Amino acid sequence: MPRHTRSALAGALLLVALMRLPPAILHSAGRQPSIVTIRVINATLRFPLANADVIDLTSGQHRFTDEYGQARLPWPSDGRLRLRVREVGYQPIQRTLSRAAASDESTTFALSKVAYVISPVKATGHCVTTDDSASLALSVSVLDQLKQGAEKYNEFRRLYPFEASVERRTARVPENGPVTHILRENEKFQSETSEPPYRPGDIIEYSRYGSFNAPLLYLSTLGDSVFWDNHCFIARGVESYRGARAVRLEFSPITDLQGPDWTGAALLDSATSNLLRVEFQMVNLDAQKGLRRLEGYQTFRSPSPFVIMPDSVAAIWWTRGTSNDDRDFGRPDFAQSLHFDSLKYRKAKPPEFVPPGSK
């Protein structure tokens, strides 16, 4: 068969084959991509931001950016994405993307650092009034960063499930003399473990046998909107904490809460907004039910850029009965500490890369 005849026949067969293909495949070359890549960077130095929270406001789904500052989301059927991108220590950005007009510029979110403007705060009580506009603006800004850090921890342990080795030390403190025995226990903490929900003014479980169960102040509680709806807060200014400049945010229960609840303070690094320490104390206790006082503190570590998790917790509490007029509690009856040791990720590992200039 002549060569030109074979070529014509091959072309005809190819045309027939194409005619039999579904229209969707015939037009695939001109079809728009079904996945959009979001890139999150530092607005000044342009380096990628890992673990930035990319939120699809329509579906409520979250994505964390990888070590290259990228997260991928499917385009919805209407071709529009309402996104809110945030990172601890940065101002969030909200933007609506159109699939038809998507570009590198529109899918890149350049976040600017949060700048805390510290002004003198009048000691007008634990609640800020609208007259204290300067201190209120600072308090709201610090509170937003604290809540974001707590929420990010909850999302982090969902995306990167892990098992942590925890050492618990408990000691009974005698009224006089040194502590003679410390009980040491090694425990495993699963990241999926659910923590008791916060119940305003009702955080202690009492039994009819005179015992009680008093939880510590969980990091997840600090991200709970119910907790902050039932607490007053105020940023008191900047202080030094282990060589870092830290903003102090104090919180206390609203006057309507008569039952046991938390008062305390959170210290955030003024440069990174990372949570450094939380001090807590239980108030509105009924001493007749066994617990007279409980206080403690919690410190934090960063297992991945812009993510914080508990590192160590220490608490002391009093149960011995004294006269109602005796305000000197003296030595506590019990002391306990927990230290999170090694972490073992059971699935994917989180980003570890920290870009130059990110600290």
mmCIF file of C-alpha atoms in Angstrom:
data_model
loop_
_atom_site.group_PDB
_atom_site.id
_atom_site.type_symbol
_atom_site.label_atom_id
_atom_site.label_comp_id
_atom_site.label_asym_id
_atom_site.label_seq_id
_atom_site.Cartn_x
_atom_site.Cartn_y
_atom_site.Cartn_z
ATOM 1 C CA MET A 1 0.000 0.000 0.000
ATOM 2 C CA PRO A 2 1.457 3.420 -0.932
ATOM 3 C CA ARG A 3 2.763 5.464 1.996
ATOM 4 C CA HIS A 4 0.378 8.385 1.426
ATOM 5 C CA THR A 5 -2.561 5.974 1.388
ATOM 6 C CA ARG A 6 -1.482 4.432 4.696
ATOM 7 C CA SER A 7 -1.128 7.934 6.204
ATOM 8 C CA ALA A 8 -4.597 8.919 5.021
ATOM 9 C CA LEU A 9 -6.062 5.695 6.406
ATOM 10 C CA ALA A 10 -4.316 6.195 9.787
ATOM 11 C CA GLY A 11 -5.644 9.757 9.934
ATOM 12 C CA ALA A 12 -9.172 8.572 9.198
ATOM 13 C CA LEU A 13 -8.969 5.869 11.865
ATOM 14 C CA LEU A 14 -7.678 8.432 14.381
ATOM 15 C CA LEU A 15 -10.582 10.760 13.535
ATOM 16 C CA VAL A 16 -13.069 7.924 14.047
ATOM 17 C CA ALA A 17 -11.459 7.078 17.416
ATOM 18 C CA LEU A 18 -11.646 10.698 18.545
ATOM 19 C CA MET A 19 -15.311 10.926 17.530
ATOM 20 C CA ARG A 20 -16.056 7.971 19.822
ATOM 21 C CA LEU A 21 -14.432 9.638 22.883
ATOM 22 C CA PRO A 22 -16.679 11.450 25.381
ATOM 23 C CA PRO A 23 -16.852 15.246 24.925
ATOM 24 C CA ALA A 24 -15.264 15.783 28.410
ATOM 25 C CA ILE A 25 -12.087 14.017 27.218
ATOM 26 C CA LEU A 26 -12.086 15.767 23.860
ATOM 27 C CA HIS A 27 -12.006 19.148 25.615
ATOM 28 C CA SER A 28 -9.692 18.184 28.477
ATOM 29 C CA ALA A 29 -6.829 20.163 27.015
ATOM 30 C CA GLY A 30 -8.734 23.396 27.522
ATOM 31 C CA ARG A 31 -10.287 22.465 30.852
ATOM 32 C CA GLN A 32 -9.367 24.539 33.913
ATOM 33 C CA PRO A 33 -7.551 22.770 36.775
ATOM 34 C CA SER A 34 -9.725 21.220 39.470
ATOM 35 C CA ILE A 35 -7.190 21.901 42.244
ATOM 36 C CA VAL A 36 -5.912 25.298 43.347
ATOM 37 C CA THR A 37 -2.576 25.727 45.119
ATOM 38 C CA ILE A 38 -2.554 28.389 47.817
ATOM 39 C CA ARG A 39 0.807 29.900 48.701
ATOM 40 C CA VAL A 40 1.335 31.701 52.021
ATOM 41 C CA ILE A 41 4.408 33.873 52.542
ATOM 42 C CA ASN A 42 5.850 36.506 54.839
ATOM 43 C CA ALA A 43 4.914 39.881 53.339
ATOM 44 C CA THR A 44 8.272 41.528 54.086
ATOM 45 C CA LEU A 45 10.924 38.856 53.521
ATOM 46 C CA ARG A 46 8.822 36.697 51.163
ATOM 47 C CA PHE A 47 9.767 33.370 52.767
ATOM 48 C CA PRO A 48 7.125 30.598 52.938
ATOM 49 C CA LEU A 49 5.030 30.159 56.097
ATOM 50 C CA ALA A 50 4.579 26.549 57.173
ATOM 51 C CA ASN A 51 1.491 25.419 59.108
ATOM 52 C CA ALA A 52 -0.539 28.438 58.061
ATOM 53 C CA ASP A 53 -4.242 27.718 58.507
ATOM 54 C CA VAL A 54 -6.165 27.939 55.198
ATOM 55 C CA ILE A 55 -9.896 27.860 55.916
ATOM 56 C CA ASP A 56 -12.622 27.306 53.340
ATOM 57 C CA LEU A 57 -15.316 29.528 54.861
ATOM 58 C CA THR A 58 -18.104 27.841 52.887
ATOM 59 C CA SER A 59 -17.390 24.245 53.874
ATOM 60 C CA GLY A 60 -15.493 24.961 57.085
ATOM 61 C CA GLN A 61 -12.613 22.688 56.029
ATOM 62 C CA HIS A 62 -9.053 23.456 57.138
ATOM 63 C CA ARG A 63 -5.756 22.928 55.374
ATOM 64 C CA PHE A 64 -2.267 23.453 56.791
ATOM 65 C CA THR A 65 0.469 24.688 54.484
ATOM 66 C CA ASP A 66 3.520 22.452 54.061
ATOM 67 C CA GLU A 67 7.165 23.443 54.568
ATOM 68 C CA TYR A 68 6.998 25.330 51.260
ATOM 69 C CA GLY A 69 4.023 27.389 52.404
ATOM 70 C CA GLN A 70 1.617 25.603 50.060
ATOM 71 C CA ALA A 71 -1.829 24.074 50.555
ATOM 72 C CA ARG A 72 -4.075 22.530 47.902
ATOM 73 C CA LEU A 73 -7.865 22.743 47.768
ATOM 74 C CA PRO A 74 -10.422 21.509 45.230
ATOM 75 C CA TRP A 75 -12.447 24.090 43.367
ATOM 76 C CA PRO A 76 -16.155 23.884 44.307
ATOM 77 C CA SER A 77 -18.769 23.434 41.595
ATOM 78 C CA ASP A 78 -19.523 27.158 41.401
ATOM 79 C CA GLY A 79 -15.835 27.984 40.850
ATOM 80 C CA ARG A 80 -15.576 30.339 43.832
ATOM 81 C CA LEU A 81 -13.587 29.901 47.045
ATOM 82 C CA ARG A 82 -14.050 32.062 50.126
ATOM 83 C CA LEU A 83 -10.789 31.684 52.027
ATOM 84 C CA ARG A 84 -9.435 32.969 55.316
ATOM 85 C CA VAL A 85 -5.712 32.489 55.824
ATOM 86 C CA ARG A 86 -4.099 32.996 59.202
ATOM 87 C CA GLU A 87 -0.845 32.291 60.987
ATOM 88 C CA VAL A 88 0.160 32.784 64.601
ATOM 89 C CA GLY A 89 1.933 36.135 64.871
ATOM 90 C CA TYR A 90 0.451 37.501 61.614
ATOM 91 C CA GLN A 91 -2.568 39.500 60.541
ATOM 92 C CA PRO A 92 -5.141 37.216 58.843
ATOM 93 C CA ILE A 93 -6.323 37.781 55.276
ATOM 94 C CA GLN A 94 -9.741 36.945 53.850
ATOM 95 C CA ARG A 95 -10.252 36.737 50.086
ATOM 96 C CA THR A 96 -12.669 35.293 47.518
ATOM 97 C CA LEU A 97 -11.055 33.484 44.578
ATOM 98 C CA SER A 98 -12.625 32.920 41.177
ATOM 99 C CA ARG A 99 -11.588 29.839 39.230
ATOM 100 C CA ALA A 100 -11.892 31.680 35.931
ATOM 101 C CA ALA A 101 -9.638 34.540 37.051
ATOM 102 C CA ALA A 102 -7.192 32.658 39.312
ATOM 103 C CA SER A 103 -3.572 33.781 39.031
ATOM 104 C CA ASP A 104 -0.327 33.444 40.968
ATOM 105 C CA GLU A 105 -1.000 36.852 42.507
ATOM 106 C CA SER A 106 -4.534 36.046 43.651
ATOM 107 C CA THR A 107 -3.572 32.650 45.117
ATOM 108 C CA THR A 108 -0.590 34.050 47.038
ATOM 109 C CA PHE A 109 -1.364 35.361 50.507
ATOM 110 C CA ALA A 110 1.349 37.668 51.875
ATOM 111 C CA LEU A 111 0.794 38.002 55.630
ATOM 112 C CA SER A 112 2.083 40.906 57.701
ATOM 113 C CA LYS A 113 3.399 40.525 61.241
ATOM 114 C CA VAL A 114 1.242 41.531 64.191
ATOM 115 C CA ALA A 115 2.624 44.604 65.956
ATOM 116 C CA TYR A 116 1.633 45.040 69.581
ATOM 117 C CA VAL A 117 1.304 48.700 70.503
ATOM 118 C CA ILE A 118 1.783 48.761 74.257
ATOM 119 C CA SER A 119 0.152 51.681 76.031
ATOM 120 C CA PRO A 120 -0.293 52.289 79.767
ATOM 121 C CA VAL A 121 -3.231 50.348 81.192
ATOM 122 C CA LYS A 122 -5.235 51.683 84.100
ATOM 123 C CA ALA A 123 -5.912 49.161 86.845
ATOM 124 C CA THR A 124 -9.696 49.445 86.577
ATOM 125 C CA GLY A 125 -10.374 45.840 87.502
ATOM 126 C CA HIS A 126 -10.181 42.624 85.535
ATOM 127 C CA CYS A 127 -12.715 43.693 82.937
ATOM 128 C CA VAL A 128 -11.958 46.255 80.278
ATOM 129 C CA THR A 129 -14.553 48.931 79.623
ATOM 130 C CA THR A 130 -15.182 50.644 76.307
ATOM 131 C CA ASP A 131 -13.650 53.805 77.809
ATOM 132 C CA ASP A 132 -10.296 52.019 77.906
ATOM 133 C CA SER A 133 -10.111 51.983 74.103
ATOM 134 C CA ALA A 134 -6.326 51.673 73.820
ATOM 135 C CA SER A 135 -6.031 48.804 76.271
ATOM 136 C CA LEU A 136 -9.134 47.146 74.832
ATOM 137 C CA ALA A 137 -7.648 47.123 71.311
ATOM 138 C CA LEU A 138 -4.444 45.555 72.628
ATOM 139 C CA SER A 139 -6.344 43.020 74.739
ATOM 140 C CA VAL A 140 -8.484 41.896 71.816
ATOM 141 C CA SER A 141 -5.397 41.554 69.602
ATOM 142 C CA VAL A 142 -3.544 39.442 72.176
ATOM 143 C CA LEU A 143 -6.644 37.348 72.889
ATOM 144 C CA ASP A 144 -7.081 36.644 69.176
ATOM 145 C CA GLN A 145 -3.492 35.363 68.955
ATOM 146 C CA LEU A 146 -3.923 33.215 72.070
ATOM 147 C CA LYS A 147 -7.123 31.647 70.769
ATOM 148 C CA GLN A 148 -5.568 31.076 67.364
ATOM 149 C CA GLY A 149 -2.618 29.258 68.912
ATOM 150 C CA ALA A 150 -4.930 27.008 70.935
ATOM 151 C CA GLU A 151 -7.154 26.299 67.927
ATOM 152 C CA LYS A 152 -4.104 25.503 65.804
ATOM 153 C CA TYR A 153 -2.958 22.925 68.360
ATOM 154 C CA ASN A 154 -6.352 21.205 68.149
ATOM 155 C CA GLU A 155 -6.177 21.138 64.349
ATOM 156 C CA PHE A 156 -2.511 20.065 64.401
ATOM 157 C CA ARG A 157 -3.141 16.988 66.516
ATOM 158 C CA ARG A 158 -5.987 16.020 64.190
ATOM 159 C CA LEU A 159 -3.860 16.313 61.036
ATOM 160 C CA TYR A 160 -0.712 14.801 62.564
ATOM 161 C CA PRO A 161 -1.853 12.235 65.176
ATOM 162 C CA PHE A 162 0.854 11.395 67.669
ATOM 163 C CA GLU A 163 1.625 9.534 70.859
ATOM 164 C CA ALA A 164 3.477 11.389 73.605
ATOM 165 C CA SER A 165 5.360 9.879 76.509
ATOM 166 C CA VAL A 166 4.430 11.683 79.703
ATOM 167 C CA GLU A 167 6.049 11.454 83.118
ATOM 168 C CA ARG A 168 3.767 12.253 86.055
ATOM 169 C CA ARG A 169 5.178 12.959 89.521
ATOM 170 C CA THR A 170 2.902 13.238 92.544
ATOM 171 C CA ALA A 171 3.876 13.978 96.130
ATOM 172 C CA ARG A 172 1.950 14.293 99.357
ATOM 173 C CA VAL A 173 3.375 17.252 101.276
ATOM 174 C CA PRO A 174 3.514 16.886 105.080
ATOM 175 C CA GLU A 175 2.605 19.802 107.308
ATOM 176 C CA ASN A 176 6.179 19.852 108.566
ATOM 177 C CA GLY A 177 9.419 18.416 107.289
ATOM 178 C CA PRO A 178 10.594 17.385 103.826
ATOM 179 C CA VAL A 179 8.728 15.364 101.233
ATOM 180 C CA THR A 180 9.781 11.737 101.727
ATOM 181 C CA HIS A 181 8.172 10.007 98.777
ATOM 182 C CA ILE A 182 7.400 10.971 95.165
ATOM 183 C CA LEU A 183 5.246 8.687 93.048
ATOM 184 C CA ARG A 184 6.547 8.501 89.462
ATOM 185 C CA GLU A 185 4.343 7.187 86.675
ATOM 186 C CA ASN A 186 5.043 6.910 82.948
ATOM 187 C CA GLU A 187 1.981 7.382 80.773
ATOM 188 C CA LYS A 188 1.100 7.538 77.099
ATOM 189 C CA PHE A 189 -0.973 10.409 75.746
ATOM 190 C CA GLN A 190 -2.814 9.916 72.465
ATOM 191 C CA SER A 191 -3.417 13.104 70.508
ATOM 192 C CA GLU A 192 -6.968 11.953 69.696
ATOM 193 C CA THR A 193 -7.803 11.748 73.407
ATOM 194 C CA SER A 194 -10.800 13.968 74.006
ATOM 195 C CA GLU A 195 -10.534 16.443 76.852
ATOM 196 C CA PRO A 196 -13.485 17.278 79.102
ATOM 197 C CA PRO A 197 -15.537 20.143 77.675
ATOM 198 C CA TYR A 198 -15.404 23.419 79.549
ATOM 199 C CA ARG A 199 -18.491 23.982 81.706
ATOM 200 C CA PRO A 200 -18.789 27.582 82.994
ATOM 201 C CA GLY A 201 -18.721 27.679 86.791
ATOM 202 C CA ASP A 202 -18.823 23.880 86.978
ATOM 203 C CA ILE A 203 -15.334 22.540 86.326
ATOM 204 C CA ILE A 204 -15.047 20.221 89.359
ATOM 205 C CA GLU A 205 -16.751 16.848 89.646
ATOM 206 C CA TYR A 206 -17.724 16.072 93.247
ATOM 207 C CA SER A 207 -18.800 12.646 94.452
ATOM 208 C CA ARG A 208 -21.073 11.869 97.365
ATOM 209 C CA TYR A 209 -18.196 10.049 99.055
ATOM 210 C CA GLY A 210 -16.253 13.260 99.647
ATOM 211 C CA SER A 211 -13.811 12.874 96.755
ATOM 212 C CA PHE A 212 -13.493 15.191 93.773
ATOM 213 C CA ASN A 213 -11.996 15.334 90.301
ATOM 214 C CA ALA A 214 -10.347 18.672 89.521
ATOM 215 C CA PRO A 215 -8.965 19.054 85.970
ATOM 216 C CA LEU A 216 -6.057 21.255 84.986
ATOM 217 C CA LEU A 217 -6.526 24.143 82.597
ATOM 218 C CA TYR A 218 -6.259 22.487 79.174
ATOM 219 C CA LEU A 219 -4.722 24.249 76.189
ATOM 220 C CA SER A 220 -7.813 23.355 74.152
ATOM 221 C CA THR A 221 -9.945 25.270 76.683
ATOM 222 C CA LEU A 222 -8.085 28.473 75.807
ATOM 223 C CA GLY A 223 -9.369 28.117 72.233
ATOM 224 C CA ASP A 224 -12.961 27.558 73.363
ATOM 225 C CA SER A 225 -15.202 30.557 72.633
ATOM 226 C CA VAL A 226 -17.452 29.508 75.535
ATOM 227 C CA PHE A 227 -14.512 29.972 77.911
ATOM 228 C CA TRP A 228 -13.847 33.511 76.722
ATOM 229 C CA ASP A 229 -17.551 34.405 76.647
ATOM 230 C CA ASN A 230 -17.540 33.697 80.376
ATOM 231 C CA HIS A 231 -14.295 35.477 81.260
ATOM 232 C CA CYS A 232 -13.015 39.023 81.418
ATOM 233 C CA PHE A 233 -9.590 39.654 79.926
ATOM 234 C CA ILE A 234 -7.081 42.471 79.795
ATOM 235 C CA ALA A 235 -3.543 42.839 78.434
ATOM 236 C CA ARG A 236 -1.428 44.327 81.197
ATOM 237 C CA GLY A 237 1.637 45.193 79.136
ATOM 238 C CA VAL A 238 5.075 43.680 78.488
ATOM 239 C CA GLU A 239 7.308 41.867 80.964
ATOM 240 C CA SER A 240 10.431 39.730 80.746
ATOM 241 C CA TYR A 241 10.134 35.944 80.701
ATOM 242 C CA ARG A 242 13.281 33.839 80.331
ATOM 243 C CA GLY A 243 14.980 36.523 78.306
ATOM 244 C CA ALA A 244 11.997 37.146 76.015
ATOM 245 C CA ARG A 245 9.642 40.125 75.960
ATOM 246 C CA ALA A 246 6.201 38.749 76.740
ATOM 247 C CA VAL A 247 2.733 40.305 76.654
ATOM 248 C CA ARG A 248 0.690 39.429 79.742
ATOM 249 C CA LEU A 249 -3.011 38.688 79.201
ATOM 250 C CA GLU A 250 -4.976 38.274 82.446
ATOM 251 C CA PHE A 251 -8.348 36.534 82.641
ATOM 252 C CA SER A 252 -10.962 36.046 85.353
ATOM 253 C CA PRO A 253 -14.549 34.693 85.418
ATOM 254 C CA ILE A 254 -17.454 37.069 84.943
ATOM 255 C CA THR A 255 -19.353 38.002 88.097
ATOM 256 C CA ASP A 256 -22.336 35.865 87.071
ATOM 257 C CA LEU A 257 -20.284 32.693 87.611
ATOM 258 C CA GLN A 258 -20.571 31.684 91.253
ATOM 259 C CA GLY A 259 -19.176 28.157 90.966
ATOM 260 C CA PRO A 260 -15.580 26.925 90.547
ATOM 261 C CA ASP A 261 -13.765 28.411 87.556
ATOM 262 C CA TRP A 262 -10.399 29.666 86.336
ATOM 263 C CA THR A 263 -8.540 32.901 86.850
ATOM 264 C CA GLY A 264 -4.982 33.462 85.681
ATOM 265 C CA ALA A 265 -2.721 34.912 83.012
ATOM 266 C CA ALA A 266 -1.160 33.922 79.691
ATOM 267 C CA LEU A 267 2.267 35.105 78.537
ATOM 268 C CA LEU A 268 2.815 35.452 74.783
ATOM 269 C CA ASP A 269 6.105 36.209 73.070
ATOM 270 C CA SER A 270 5.712 39.762 71.760
ATOM 271 C CA ALA A 271 7.854 38.964 68.678
ATOM 272 C CA THR A 272 6.254 35.676 67.564
ATOM 273 C CA SER A 273 2.921 35.592 69.491
ATOM 274 C CA ASN A 274 3.800 32.058 70.611
ATOM 275 C CA LEU A 275 2.284 31.072 73.935
ATOM 276 C CA LEU A 276 5.069 30.739 76.519
ATOM 277 C CA ARG A 277 3.333 30.150 79.844
ATOM 278 C CA VAL A 278 -0.118 30.018 81.428
ATOM 279 C CA GLU A 279 -0.616 30.620 85.148
ATOM 280 C CA PHE A 280 -3.912 29.428 86.616
ATOM 281 C CA GLN A 281 -5.814 29.344 89.891
ATOM 282 C CA MET A 282 -9.217 27.949 90.770
ATOM 283 C CA VAL A 283 -11.654 30.408 92.364
ATOM 284 C CA ASN A 284 -15.158 30.256 93.878
ATOM 285 C CA LEU A 285 -14.367 26.997 95.675
ATOM 286 C CA ASP A 286 -16.582 25.501 98.373
ATOM 287 C CA ALA A 287 -14.018 24.440 100.994
ATOM 288 C CA GLN A 288 -16.617 22.240 102.697
ATOM 289 C CA LYS A 289 -16.500 19.891 99.702
ATOM 290 C CA GLY A 290 -12.836 19.052 100.152
ATOM 291 C CA LEU A 291 -10.820 21.307 97.834
ATOM 292 C CA ARG A 292 -9.760 24.600 99.394
ATOM 293 C CA ARG A 293 -7.308 25.915 96.820
ATOM 294 C CA LEU A 294 -5.609 24.870 93.549
ATOM 295 C CA GLU A 295 -3.045 26.742 91.491
ATOM 296 C CA GLY A 296 -0.321 26.007 88.990
ATOM 297 C CA TYR A 297 1.287 26.831 85.669
ATOM 298 C CA GLN A 298 1.912 25.324 82.243
ATOM 299 C CA THR A 299 4.753 25.846 79.770
ATOM 300 C CA PHE A 300 4.838 25.034 76.056
ATOM 301 C CA ARG A 301 7.049 23.742 73.252
ATOM 302 C CA SER A 302 6.945 24.080 69.467
ATOM 303 C CA PRO A 303 7.035 20.678 67.672
ATOM 304 C CA SER A 304 6.596 22.335 64.273
ATOM 305 C CA PRO A 305 6.846 25.941 63.006
ATOM 306 C CA PHE A 306 4.111 28.220 64.411
ATOM 307 C CA VAL A 307 2.568 25.367 66.443
ATOM 308 C CA ILE A 308 2.692 25.116 70.231
ATOM 309 C CA MET A 309 1.757 22.232 72.513
ATOM 310 C CA PRO A 310 2.060 21.533 76.271
ATOM 311 C CA ASP A 311 5.547 20.839 77.568
ATOM 312 C CA SER A 312 5.328 20.819 81.373
ATOM 313 C CA VAL A 313 2.498 21.294 83.859
ATOM 314 C CA ALA A 314 2.809 21.816 87.604
ATOM 315 C CA ALA A 315 0.042 22.191 90.176
ATOM 316 C CA ILE A 316 -0.351 22.299 93.950
ATOM 317 C CA TRP A 317 -3.539 22.024 95.983
ATOM 318 C CA TRP A 318 -4.824 22.240 99.542
ATOM 319 C CA THR A 319 -7.408 19.989 101.213
ATOM 320 C CA ARG A 320 -6.736 20.288 104.972
ATOM 321 C CA GLY A 321 -9.473 21.995 106.912
ATOM 322 C CA THR A 322 -8.701 25.218 108.790
ATOM 323 C CA SER A 323 -10.632 28.010 110.421
ATOM 324 C CA ASN A 324 -12.631 30.174 108.040
ATOM 325 C CA ASP A 325 -10.719 33.148 109.431
ATOM 326 C CA ASP A 326 -7.361 31.584 108.607
ATOM 327 C CA ARG A 327 -6.223 33.079 105.297
ATOM 328 C CA ASP A 328 -2.745 31.595 105.537
ATOM 329 C CA PHE A 329 -3.028 28.333 103.661
ATOM 330 C CA GLY A 330 0.504 27.325 104.564
ATOM 331 C CA ARG A 331 2.095 24.435 102.730
ATOM 332 C CA PRO A 332 -0.002 22.618 100.113
ATOM 333 C CA ASP A 333 -1.189 19.080 100.743
ATOM 334 C CA PHE A 334 -0.276 17.759 97.303
ATOM 335 C CA ALA A 335 2.031 18.677 94.432
ATOM 336 C CA GLN A 336 2.021 17.217 90.948
ATOM 337 C CA SER A 337 3.958 17.742 87.746
ATOM 338 C CA LEU A 338 3.617 16.368 84.217
ATOM 339 C CA HIS A 339 6.305 16.529 81.569
ATOM 340 C CA PHE A 340 5.739 15.676 77.910
ATOM 341 C CA ASP A 341 8.804 13.781 76.806
ATOM 342 C CA SER A 342 9.159 12.195 73.347
ATOM 343 C CA LEU A 343 6.659 12.455 70.483
ATOM 344 C CA LYS A 344 5.966 9.680 68.008
ATOM 345 C CA TYR A 345 3.897 10.536 64.926
ATOM 346 C CA ARG A 346 1.753 7.666 63.727
ATOM 347 C CA LYS A 347 1.081 8.919 60.200
ATOM 348 C CA ALA A 348 2.551 11.880 58.372
ATOM 349 C CA LYS A 349 5.218 14.026 59.994
ATOM 350 C CA PRO A 350 4.625 17.784 60.270
ATOM 351 C CA PRO A 351 6.890 20.360 58.624
ATOM 352 C CA GLU A 352 10.226 20.898 60.325
ATOM 353 C CA PHE A 353 11.770 23.396 57.941
ATOM 354 C CA VAL A 354 12.108 26.906 59.424
ATOM 355 C CA PRO A 355 12.864 29.532 56.751
ATOM 356 C CA PRO A 356 15.729 31.991 57.364
ATOM 357 C CA GLY A 357 14.493 35.118 59.084
ATOM 358 C CA SER A 358 11.305 33.518 60.421
ATOM 359 C CA LYS A 359 12.472 33.883 64.004
#
